[in-house]
CSV table of C-alpha atoms and ligand atoms in Angstrom, one decimal:
chain,number,residue,atom,x,y,z
Y,1,MET,CA,128.7,129.7,65.5
Y,2,ASN,CA,130.0,127.5,68.2
Y,3,ASP,CA,129.4,128.7,71.8
Y,4,ALA,CA,128.6,125.2,72.9
Y,5,SER,CA,130.9,125.1,75.8
Y,6,ILE,CA,129.0,127.9,77.5
Y,7,ALA,CA,126.3,127.3,80.2
Y,8,TYR,CA,123.2,129.5,79.7
Y,9,ASP,CA,120.4,130.5,81.9
Y,10,MET,CA,117.8,129.5,79.3
Y,11,VAL,CA,117.7,127.5,76.2
Y,12,VAL,CA,114.8,127.8,73.8
Y,13,VAL,CA,114.4,124.8,71.4
Y,14,GLY,CA,112.5,125.6,68.2
Y,15,GLY,CA,112.3,128.8,66.1
Y,16,GLY,CA,108.6,129.0,65.1
Y,17,PRO,CA,106.8,132.2,66.1
Y,18,THR,CA,106.4,131.1,69.7
Y,19,GLY,CA,110.0,130.0,70.2
Y,20,LEU,CA,111.3,133.3,68.7
Y,21,ALA,CA,109.0,135.4,70.9
Y,22,ALA,CA,109.9,133.4,74.0
Y,23,ALA,CA,113.7,133.8,73.2
Y,24,ILE,CA,113.4,137.5,72.7
Y,25,ALA,CA,111.3,138.0,75.9
Y,26,LEU,CA,113.8,136.0,78.0
Y,27,ALA,CA,116.8,137.8,76.5
Y,28,GLN,CA,115.1,141.1,77.1
Y,29,ILE,CA,114.7,140.5,80.8
Y,30,GLY,CA,118.5,139.9,81.0
Y,31,ALA,CA,118.6,136.0,81.0
Y,32,ARG,CA,121.5,134.6,79.0
Y,33,THR,CA,119.5,132.8,76.4
Y,34,ALA,CA,120.4,130.2,73.7
Y,35,LEU,CA,118.1,129.6,70.8
Y,36,ILE,CA,118.4,126.4,68.9
Y,37,ALA,CA,116.6,126.9,65.6
Y,38,ARG,CA,117.4,126.3,62.0
Y,39,LEU,CA,117.5,129.5,59.9
Y,40,ALA,CA,115.1,128.6,57.1
Y,41,PRO,CA,112.4,130.6,55.3
Y,42,TYR,CA,108.9,130.2,56.8
Y,43,ALA,CA,107.4,127.3,54.9
Y,44,ASP,CA,103.6,127.8,54.7
Y,45,ASN,CA,101.0,130.5,53.9
Y,46,ARG,CA,99.1,130.6,57.2
Y,47,THR,CA,98.1,134.0,58.6
Y,48,THR,CA,97.4,134.9,62.3
Y,49,ALA,CA,94.7,137.1,63.6
Y,50,LEU,CA,96.6,138.7,66.5
Y,51,LEU,CA,94.1,139.5,69.2
Y,52,GLY,CA,93.9,141.2,72.6
Y,53,GLY,CA,97.3,141.5,74.3
Y,54,SER,CA,99.3,139.8,71.6
Y,55,VAL,CA,100.0,143.1,69.8
Y,56,ASP,CA,101.0,144.8,73.1
Y,57,PHE,CA,103.3,141.9,73.8
Y,58,LEU,CA,104.9,142.1,70.3
Y,59,GLN,CA,105.2,145.9,70.8
Y,60,GLY,CA,107.1,145.3,74.1
Y,61,LEU,CA,109.4,142.9,72.2
Y,62,GLU,CA,110.1,145.7,69.6
Y,63,VAL,CA,108.7,143.4,67.0
Y,64,TRP,CA,105.4,145.1,66.1
Y,65,PRO,CA,106.9,148.2,64.6
Y,66,ARG,CA,108.8,146.0,62.2
Y,67,CYS,CA,105.7,144.4,60.7
Y,68,ARG,CA,102.7,146.7,61.6
Y,69,ASP,CA,102.4,148.2,58.1
Y,70,LYS,CA,101.9,144.7,56.6
Y,71,ALA,CA,99.0,143.8,58.9
Y,72,ALA,CA,95.3,144.4,58.3
Y,73,GLU,CA,93.0,145.8,61.0
Y,74,LEU,CA,90.1,143.6,62.2
Y,75,ARG,CA,87.1,145.6,63.3
Y,76,VAL,CA,84.1,143.4,62.8
Y,77,MET,CA,83.7,139.6,63.1
Y,78,ARG,CA,80.6,137.9,61.6
Y,79,LEU,CA,79.5,134.3,62.2
Y,80,VAL,CA,77.2,133.0,59.5
Y,81,ASP,CA,75.3,129.7,59.8
Y,82,ASP,CA,75.7,128.1,56.4
Y,83,THR,CA,74.8,124.6,57.4
Y,84,GLY,CA,71.6,124.6,55.4
Y,85,ARG,CA,70.0,122.7,58.3
Y,86,LEU,CA,66.4,123.0,59.4
Y,87,ILE,CA,67.5,124.6,62.7
Y,88,ARG,CA,69.9,127.4,61.9
Y,89,ALA,CA,71.6,129.9,64.1
Y,90,PRO,CA,71.0,133.6,63.4
Y,91,GLU,CA,74.0,135.6,62.1
Y,92,VAL,CA,76.1,137.0,64.9
Y,93,HIS,CA,77.9,140.3,64.5
Y,94,PHE,CA,80.7,141.3,66.8
Y,95,SER,CA,82.0,144.9,66.5
Y,96,CYS,CA,85.1,146.2,68.3
Y,97,GLU,CA,83.3,149.6,68.9
Y,98,GLU,CA,80.8,147.8,71.1
Y,99,ILE,CA,83.5,147.1,73.7
Y,100,GLY,CA,85.2,150.4,73.3
Y,101,LEU,CA,88.1,149.3,71.1
Y,102,ASP,CA,89.4,150.8,67.8
Y,103,VAL,CA,90.3,147.3,66.5
Y,104,PHE,CA,89.9,143.7,67.7
Y,105,GLY,CA,93.4,143.0,66.4
Y,106,TYR,CA,95.4,142.6,63.2
Y,107,ASN,CA,95.7,139.8,60.6
Y,108,ILE,CA,99.2,139.2,59.4
Y,109,GLU,CA,100.9,136.6,57.3
Y,110,ASN,CA,103.0,134.3,59.5
Y,111,ARG,CA,106.0,134.6,57.2
Y,112,VAL,CA,105.9,138.4,57.7
Y,113,LEU,CA,105.6,138.0,61.5
Y,114,VAL,CA,108.3,135.4,61.7
Y,115,SER,CA,110.7,137.6,59.6
Y,116,ALA,CA,110.1,140.5,62.0
Y,117,LEU,CA,110.7,138.2,65.0
Y,118,GLU,CA,113.9,136.9,63.3
Y,119,GLU,CA,115.1,140.4,62.7
Y,120,ARG,CA,114.6,141.4,66.4
Y,121,ALA,CA,116.1,138.1,67.6
Y,122,ALA,CA,119.3,138.9,65.7
Y,123,ALA,CA,119.5,142.3,67.3
Y,124,VAL,CA,118.6,141.7,71.0
Y,125,PRO,CA,121.5,141.4,73.5
Y,126,ASN,CA,121.9,138.2,75.6
Y,127,LEU,CA,120.6,136.0,72.8
Y,128,THR,CA,122.9,133.5,71.1
Y,129,ARG,CA,121.4,131.5,68.1
Y,130,PHE,CA,122.5,128.1,67.1
Y,131,ASP,CA,121.4,127.4,63.5
Y,132,ASP,CA,121.0,123.7,64.3
Y,133,GLU,CA,118.6,121.1,65.8
Y,134,ALA,CA,118.5,119.7,69.4
Y,135,ALA,CA,119.5,116.1,69.0
Y,136,THR,CA,119.2,114.9,72.6
Y,137,ILE,CA,117.8,116.7,75.6
Y,138,SER,CA,118.8,115.4,79.1
Y,139,PRO,CA,117.3,116.9,82.2
Y,140,GLU,CA,119.7,116.5,85.2
Y,141,ASP,CA,119.5,117.7,88.8
Y,142,GLU,CA,120.9,121.2,88.3
Y,143,ILE,CA,120.9,121.7,84.5
Y,144,VAL,CA,119.4,120.5,81.2
Y,145,ALA,CA,122.1,119.2,78.8
Y,146,ILE,CA,121.5,119.4,75.1
Y,147,SER,CA,123.5,118.0,72.3
Y,148,LEU,CA,123.2,119.7,68.9
Y,149,GLY,CA,122.6,117.8,65.6
Y,150,THR,CA,125.7,119.0,63.8
Y,151,SER,CA,128.2,119.1,66.7
Y,152,GLY,CA,128.7,120.4,70.2
Y,153,SER,CA,126.5,120.6,73.2
Y,154,LEU,CA,125.3,123.2,75.7
Y,155,SER,CA,123.5,123.4,79.0
Y,156,ALA,CA,121.0,125.7,80.7
Y,157,ARG,CA,119.1,125.8,84.0
Y,158,LEU,CA,115.8,125.8,82.2
Y,159,ALA,CA,114.8,124.6,78.7
Y,160,ILE,CA,111.8,126.0,76.9
Y,161,GLY,CA,110.2,123.5,74.6
Y,162,ALA,CA,108.9,125.5,71.6
Y,163,ASP,CA,109.5,122.6,69.3
Y,164,GLY,CA,106.0,122.1,68.0
Y,165,ARG,CA,103.7,119.1,67.8
Y,166,GLN,CA,106.4,116.3,67.8
Y,167,SER,CA,108.1,118.0,70.8
Y,168,LEU,CA,111.4,116.3,71.7
Y,169,CYS,CA,111.5,118.5,74.8
Y,170,ARG,CA,108.1,117.1,75.9
Y,171,GLU,CA,109.3,113.6,75.5
Y,172,ALA,CA,112.6,114.3,77.3
Y,173,ALA,CA,110.6,115.7,80.3
Y,174,GLY,CA,108.5,112.5,80.3
Y,175,ILE,CA,105.3,114.5,79.7
Y,176,THR,CA,102.6,112.4,78.0
Y,177,VAL,CA,100.1,114.0,75.7
Y,178,HIS,CA,96.4,113.4,75.1
Y,179,ARG,CA,95.8,113.5,71.4
Y,180,ARG,CA,92.5,113.3,69.4
Y,181,GLU,CA,92.6,113.3,65.7
Y,182,LEU,CA,89.7,115.2,64.2
Y,183,ASN,CA,88.2,114.0,61.0
Y,184,GLN,CA,88.8,117.4,59.5
Y,185,ALA,CA,91.5,119.2,57.5
Y,186,ALA,CA,92.1,122.9,56.9
Y,187,LEU,CA,93.1,124.2,53.5
Y,188,THR,CA,94.8,127.6,53.6
Y,189,PHE,CA,95.2,130.0,50.7
Y,190,ASN,CA,95.0,133.8,50.0
Y,191,VAL,CA,92.6,135.5,47.6
Y,192,SER,CA,92.3,139.0,46.0
Y,193,HIS,CA,88.8,140.3,45.5
Y,194,SER,CA,86.8,142.9,43.6
Y,195,ARG,CA,85.0,144.3,46.6
Y,196,PRO,CA,86.6,145.8,49.7
Y,197,HIS,CA,86.5,143.7,52.9
Y,198,ARG,CA,86.0,146.8,55.1
Y,199,ASN,CA,88.0,145.1,57.9
Y,200,VAL,CA,85.3,142.6,58.4
Y,201,SER,CA,86.2,138.9,59.0
Y,202,THR,CA,83.5,136.4,58.1
Y,203,GLU,CA,83.2,132.9,59.4
Y,204,PHE,CA,80.8,130.6,57.4
Y,205,HIS,CA,79.8,127.6,59.5
Y,206,THR,CA,79.3,124.6,57.2
Y,207,PRO,CA,78.4,121.0,58.3
Y,208,GLN,CA,82.0,120.0,57.8
Y,209,GLY,CA,83.6,122.9,59.7
Y,210,PRO,CA,84.1,126.7,59.4
Y,211,CYS,CA,85.3,128.5,56.3
Y,212,VAL,CA,86.8,131.9,57.3
Y,213,PHE,CA,87.7,134.9,55.2
Y,214,VAL,CA,90.1,137.2,57.2
Y,215,PRO,CA,91.2,140.6,55.8
Y,216,LEU,CA,94.7,141.2,54.6
Y,217,PRO,CA,96.1,144.6,53.5
Y,218,GLY,CA,94.4,145.9,50.3
Y,219,ASP,CA,91.6,144.0,48.6
Y,220,ARG,CA,93.0,140.7,49.8
Y,221,SER,CA,91.9,138.1,52.4
Y,222,SER,CA,93.3,134.9,53.8
Y,223,VAL,CA,91.1,131.9,53.7
Y,224,VAL,CA,91.0,128.9,56.1
Y,225,TRP,CA,88.6,126.3,54.8
Y,226,VAL,CA,87.9,123.5,57.2
Y,227,SER,CA,86.2,120.4,55.8
Y,228,ALA,CA,86.3,116.6,55.8
Y,229,PRO,CA,89.8,115.4,54.7
Y,230,LYS,CA,88.6,114.0,51.3
Y,231,GLU,CA,86.8,117.3,50.5
Y,232,ALA,CA,89.9,119.3,51.5
Y,233,GLU,CA,92.0,117.1,49.2
Y,234,ARG,CA,89.5,117.7,46.4
Y,235,LEU,CA,89.6,121.5,46.9
Y,236,ARG,CA,93.4,121.5,47.0
Y,237,ALA,CA,93.5,119.7,43.7
Y,238,LEU,CA,91.2,122.2,41.9
Y,239,SER,CA,92.7,124.6,39.3
Y,240,ASP,CA,93.1,128.2,40.3
Y,241,GLU,CA,90.0,129.2,38.4
Y,242,GLU,CA,87.9,126.3,39.9
Y,243,LEU,CA,89.1,127.1,43.5
Y,244,SER,CA,88.4,130.8,42.9
Y,245,GLN,CA,84.8,129.9,41.9
Y,246,ALA,CA,84.4,127.5,44.8
Y,247,ALA,CA,85.6,130.0,47.3
Y,248,GLU,CA,83.4,132.7,45.8
Y,249,SER,CA,80.4,130.5,46.0
Y,250,GLN,CA,81.2,129.5,49.6
Y,251,SER,CA,81.6,133.2,50.5
Y,252,HIS,CA,78.2,134.0,48.8
Y,253,SER,CA,80.1,136.6,46.8
Y,254,ILE,CA,80.3,139.0,49.7
Y,255,LEU,CA,83.7,140.0,48.5
Y,256,GLY,CA,82.8,140.0,44.8
Y,257,ARG,CA,84.9,138.1,42.3
Y,258,LEU,CA,87.7,136.1,43.9
Y,259,ASN,CA,91.1,135.2,42.5
Y,260,VAL,CA,93.2,132.7,44.4
Y,261,GLU,CA,96.9,133.6,44.8
Y,262,PRO,CA,99.7,131.0,44.4
Y,263,GLY,CA,100.3,128.7,47.4
Y,264,ARG,CA,97.9,126.2,49.1
Y,265,HIS,CA,98.6,124.2,52.3
Y,266,LEU,CA,96.6,121.5,54.0
Y,267,PHE,CA,96.7,120.9,57.7
Y,268,PRO,CA,95.1,117.7,59.2
Y,269,LEU,CA,93.4,118.9,62.4
Y,270,ALA,CA,93.8,117.5,65.9
Y,271,ILE,CA,93.3,118.5,69.5
Y,272,GLU,CA,96.4,117.9,71.8
Y,273,ARG,CA,96.8,118.6,75.4
Y,274,PRO,CA,99.9,117.5,77.4
Y,275,ARG,CA,99.2,116.2,81.0
Y,276,GLN,CA,101.6,118.9,82.3
Y,277,PHE,CA,103.0,122.2,81.1
Y,278,ALA,CA,106.4,121.9,82.7
Y,279,LYS,CA,108.5,119.2,84.4
Y,280,ALA,CA,112.1,118.3,85.0
Y,281,ARG,CA,113.6,121.8,84.1
Y,282,ILE,CA,111.6,121.9,80.9
Y,283,ALA,CA,108.6,124.2,80.2
Y,284,LEU,CA,106.4,123.8,77.1
Y,285,VAL,CA,105.1,126.7,75.0
Y,286,GLY,CA,103.2,127.0,71.8
Y,287,GLU,CA,102.1,123.8,69.9
Y,288,ALA,CA,104.3,121.7,72.2
Y,289,ALA,CA,101.8,122.7,74.9
Y,290,HIS,CA,98.5,122.9,73.0
Y,291,VAL,CA,97.1,122.1,69.6
Y,292,LEU,CA,93.6,123.3,68.6
Y,293,PRO,CA,91.6,123.5,65.4
Y,294,PRO,CA,91.7,126.9,63.8
Y,295,ILE,CA,88.4,128.2,65.2
Y,296,GLY,CA,88.3,131.7,66.8
Y,297,ALA,CA,92.0,132.3,66.1
Y,298,GLN,CA,93.3,131.1,69.4
Y,299,GLY,CA,96.4,129.0,68.8
Y,300,LEU,CA,99.3,131.4,68.4
Y,301,ASN,CA,97.6,134.0,70.6
Y,302,MET,CA,97.8,131.4,73.4
Y,303,GLY,CA,101.4,130.6,72.4
Y,304,LEU,CA,102.4,134.3,72.8
Y,305,ARG,CA,100.8,134.3,76.2
Y,306,ASP,CA,102.8,131.2,77.1
Y,307,ALA,CA,106.0,133.1,76.0
Y,308,ALA,CA,105.0,136.1,78.1
Y,309,ASP,CA,104.2,134.0,81.2
Y,310,ILE,CA,107.4,132.0,81.1
Y,311,ALA,CA,109.3,135.2,80.8
Y,312,ASP,CA,107.4,136.6,83.8
Y,313,ALA,CA,108.1,133.5,85.9
Y,314,VAL,CA,111.8,133.6,85.0
Y,315,ARG,CA,112.1,137.3,85.7
Y,316,ASP,CA,110.6,136.9,89.2
Y,317,ALA,CA,112.9,133.9,89.9
Y,318,LEU,CA,116.1,135.7,88.7
Y,319,ALA,CA,115.1,138.8,90.7
Y,320,SER,CA,114.8,136.9,93.9
Y,321,GLY,CA,117.9,134.7,93.4
Y,322,GLU,CA,115.8,131.6,92.8
Y,323,ASP,CA,116.9,128.8,90.4
Y,324,PRO,CA,114.7,129.5,87.3
Y,325,GLY,CA,114.4,125.7,86.6
Y,326,ALA,CA,113.3,124.8,90.1
Y,327,PRO,CA,110.0,122.9,90.6
Y,328,ALA,CA,108.4,125.9,92.3
Y,329,VAL,CA,109.1,128.2,89.3
Y,330,LEU,CA,107.8,125.6,86.9
Y,331,ASN,CA,104.6,125.2,89.0
Y,332,ARG,CA,104.0,128.9,89.0
Y,333,TYR,CA,104.3,128.9,85.2
Y,334,ALA,CA,102.0,125.9,84.9
Y,335,SER,CA,99.3,127.5,87.1
Y,336,ALA,CA,99.5,130.7,85.1
Y,337,ARG,CA,98.8,128.8,81.9
Y,338,ARG,CA,96.4,126.0,83.0
Y,339,ALA,CA,93.0,127.8,83.1
Y,340,ASP,CA,93.6,129.7,79.8
Y,341,VAL,CA,94.7,126.6,77.8
Y,342,VAL,CA,92.1,124.2,79.3
Y,343,SER,CA,89.1,126.5,79.1
Y,344,ARG,CA,89.9,127.5,75.5
Y,345,THR,CA,90.6,124.0,74.3
Y,346,LEU,CA,87.3,122.9,75.8
Y,347,ALA,CA,85.3,125.9,74.3
Y,348,ILE,CA,86.7,125.3,70.9
Y,349,ASP,CA,86.2,121.6,71.0
Y,350,ILE,CA,82.5,122.1,72.0
Y,351,ALA,CA,82.0,124.8,69.3
Y,352,ASN,CA,83.5,122.4,66.7
Y,353,ARG,CA,81.5,119.4,67.9
Y,354,SER,CA,78.3,121.3,67.9
Y,355,LEU,CA,78.8,122.4,64.4
Y,356,LEU,CA,79.5,118.9,63.1
Y,357,SER,CA,76.8,117.2,65.1
Y,358,ALA,CA,73.9,115.7,63.1
Y,359,VAL,CA,71.9,115.3,66.3
Y,360,LEU,CA,68.9,117.6,66.3
Y,361,PRO,CA,68.9,118.6,70.1
Y,362,MET,CA,72.6,119.6,69.7
Y,363,GLN,CA,71.8,121.7,66.7
Y,364,SER,CA,69.0,123.4,68.6
Y,365,LEU,CA,71.3,124.1,71.6
Y,366,ARG,CA,73.9,125.6,69.3
Y,367,ALA,CA,71.4,127.8,67.5
Y,368,ALA,CA,69.9,128.9,70.8
Y,369,GLY,CA,73.3,129.7,72.2
Y,370,LEU,CA,74.3,131.8,69.2
Y,371,HIS,CA,70.9,133.5,69.2
Y,372,LEU,CA,71.4,134.4,72.9
Y,373,ILE,CA,74.9,135.8,72.2
Y,374,GLY,CA,73.6,137.7,69.1
Y,375,SER,CA,70.7,139.3,70.7
Y,376,PHE,CA,71.8,139.9,74.3
Y,377,GLY,CA,74.3,142.7,74.5
Y,378,PRO,CA,76.1,141.9,77.8
Y,379,LEU,CA,76.6,138.3,76.8
Y,380,ARG,CA,77.9,139.3,73.4
Y,381,ARG,CA,80.3,141.8,74.9
Y,382,LEU,CA,81.5,139.1,77.4
Y,383,ALA,CA,82.0,136.7,74.5
Y,384,MET,CA,84.0,139.3,72.6
Y,385,ARG,CA,86.2,140.2,75.6
Y,386,GLU,CA,86.9,136.5,76.5
Y,387,GLY,CA,87.6,135.8,72.8
Y,388,LEU,CA,90.4,138.4,72.9
Y,389,ALA,CA,92.1,137.3,76.1
Y,390,PRO,CA,91.1,135.7,79.4
Y,391,SER,CA,89.5,138.3,81.7
Y,392,TRP,CA,91.4,137.2,84.8
Y,393,ARG,CA,94.7,137.8,83.1
Y,394,ALA,CA,96.8,140.6,84.7
Y,395,VAL,CA,98.5,142.9,82.2
Y,396,ARG,CA,102.2,143.2,82.9
Y,397,PRO,CA,104.8,145.2,81.0
Y,398,HIS,CA,107.6,143.4,79.0
T,1,FAD,C1,95.1,126.5,59.3
T,1,FAD,C2,95.5,127.2,60.6
T,1,FAD,C3,95.2,128.5,60.9
T,1,FAD,C4,95.6,129.1,62.1
T,1,FAD,N1,95.2,130.4,62.3
T,1,FAD,C5,95.5,131.0,63.5
T,1,FAD,C6,95.1,132.3,63.9
T,1,FAD,O1,94.5,133.0,63.1
T,1,FAD,N2,95.5,132.8,65.1
T,1,FAD,C7,96.2,132.1,66.0
T,1,FAD,O2,96.5,132.6,67.1
T,1,FAD,N3,96.6,130.8,65.7
T,1,FAD,C8,96.3,130.3,64.5
T,1,FAD,N4,96.7,129.0,64.2
T,1,FAD,C9,97.6,128.3,65.1
T,1,FAD,C10,99.1,128.7,64.9
T,1,FAD,O3,99.4,128.7,63.5
T,1,FAD,C11,100.0,127.9,65.7
T,1,FAD,O4,99.7,127.9,67.0
T,1,FAD,C12,101.5,128.4,65.6
T,1,FAD,O5,101.9,128.4,64.2
T,1,FAD,C13,102.4,127.4,66.3
T,1,FAD,O6,103.7,128.0,66.4
T,1,FAD,P1,104.8,127.3,67.3
T,1,FAD,O7,106.0,128.2,67.2
T,1,FAD,O8,104.3,126.8,68.6
T,1,FAD,O9,105.1,125.9,66.5
T,1,FAD,P2,105.8,125.7,65.1
T,1,FAD,O10,105.5,126.8,64.1
T,1,FAD,O11,105.4,124.3,64.7
T,1,FAD,O12,107.3,125.7,65.4
T,1,FAD,C14,108.1,124.7,66.0
T,1,FAD,C15,109.5,124.8,65.4
T,1,FAD,O13,110.3,123.9,66.2
T,1,FAD,C16,111.2,123.3,65.3
T,1,FAD,N5,111.8,122.1,65.9
T,1,FAD,C17,111.1,120.9,66.1
T,1,FAD,N6,112.0,120.1,66.7
T,1,FAD,C18,113.2,120.7,66.9
T,1,FAD,C19,114.4,120.4,67.5
T,1,FAD,N7,114.6,119.1,68.0
T,1,FAD,N8,115.4,121.3,67.5
T,1,FAD,C20,115.2,122.5,67.0
T,1,FAD,N9,114.0,122.9,66.4
T,1,FAD,C21,113.0,122.0,66.4
T,1,FAD,C22,110.4,123.1,64.0
T,1,FAD,O14,111.3,122.9,62.9
T,1,FAD,C23,109.6,124.4,64.0
T,1,FAD,O15,110.3,125.4,63.3
T,1,FAD,C24,96.3,128.4,63.0
T,1,FAD,C25,96.7,127.0,62.7
T,1,FAD,C26,96.3,126.4,61.6
T,1,FAD,C27,96.6,125.0,61.3
């Protein structure tokens, strides 16, 4: 495909789940959109617990009906203190019925979600895909010029940086990033089990990080096991039988006998926050805009809210004849995202630090906080609602 001589309204760089969702949302509101993303099979076995408005957003993008039957409902979330410390938190039990919902959300394999997004991206009008990489990105006064890796170039009034952690768009905009490596890594794999999960997700808090068992369709669950990097390497190197036993022991056999499925991936963990969300005709979404440890299933849910908010900002700009790449539009997008991203990054950082802390007062504070949430209904309901989506967020159709 070579439409490189054409000027677009929008160009989205990066075809991970956030970039695909942003490109579909922008094309759906009528913006002439280019997507620069290599067509390649999704490469790891992560799953996503889609919470709150994420499913409504995917429904509006006509993506959800394409993958709904391959997702598992999440109705209960349990937090279990498995630190073995002297001061331990009581078990906390969140149930969707308590806040009047049928489900908290759905857990889905990323490769299934991405293939539904790819399918919709291929069908939506106004979207032109370049199976390529962005080689250079140059913000100018009235456009952003992009040269493609293979050949050709294109331009747009606004570029969406959905190009992940090593974002070229972020660098081109001159946005610096605050990065903190965590001395933790997450091992991901899926298991089948002899007992049903009953749509309950269980998070065991260990002194090295959480180990979470999240329901998949049937008698299967996805596992995210956070530990110190050396321990994560050790777990990854175990035989299938050894890892099945280790996971069964970590889960206290709540799911009966476990059998690991083929495929393991290791993710070194970090917290990243750019100083700005948008600048110089470039707006950042997804992991280009925030990286968090996998606690509370927030990362992609925030990425989907980025996609929804940039589409809202562009729709309003186009409707009023405003330049969608103008500083005022970028500022509106940045203020829509700031509180959500900053508050969640902080909350997850504190939750993670309090778990790892060997300091007794910190452990007592954590135990007291979880005790309060577990025993005091209004606080528990508030925590559940805030965990799903920010309460101040207006719901808008897409
Ligand atoms: C272990 C683990 C478990 C998680 N669980 C959850 C969960 O339950 N719920 C949740 O909400 N989040 C979860 N997350 C977070 C979630 O996985 C990420 O937020 C999400 O995958 C990021 O998607 P993305 O599209 O922003 O980035 P990516 O998936 O990294 O996509 C970026 C894309 O851009 C492409 N790219 C880069 N540079 C260029 C270029 N120059 N030109 C063109 N393309 C380019 C890359 O090839 C890539 O395809 C988890 C994360 C981890 C590590």
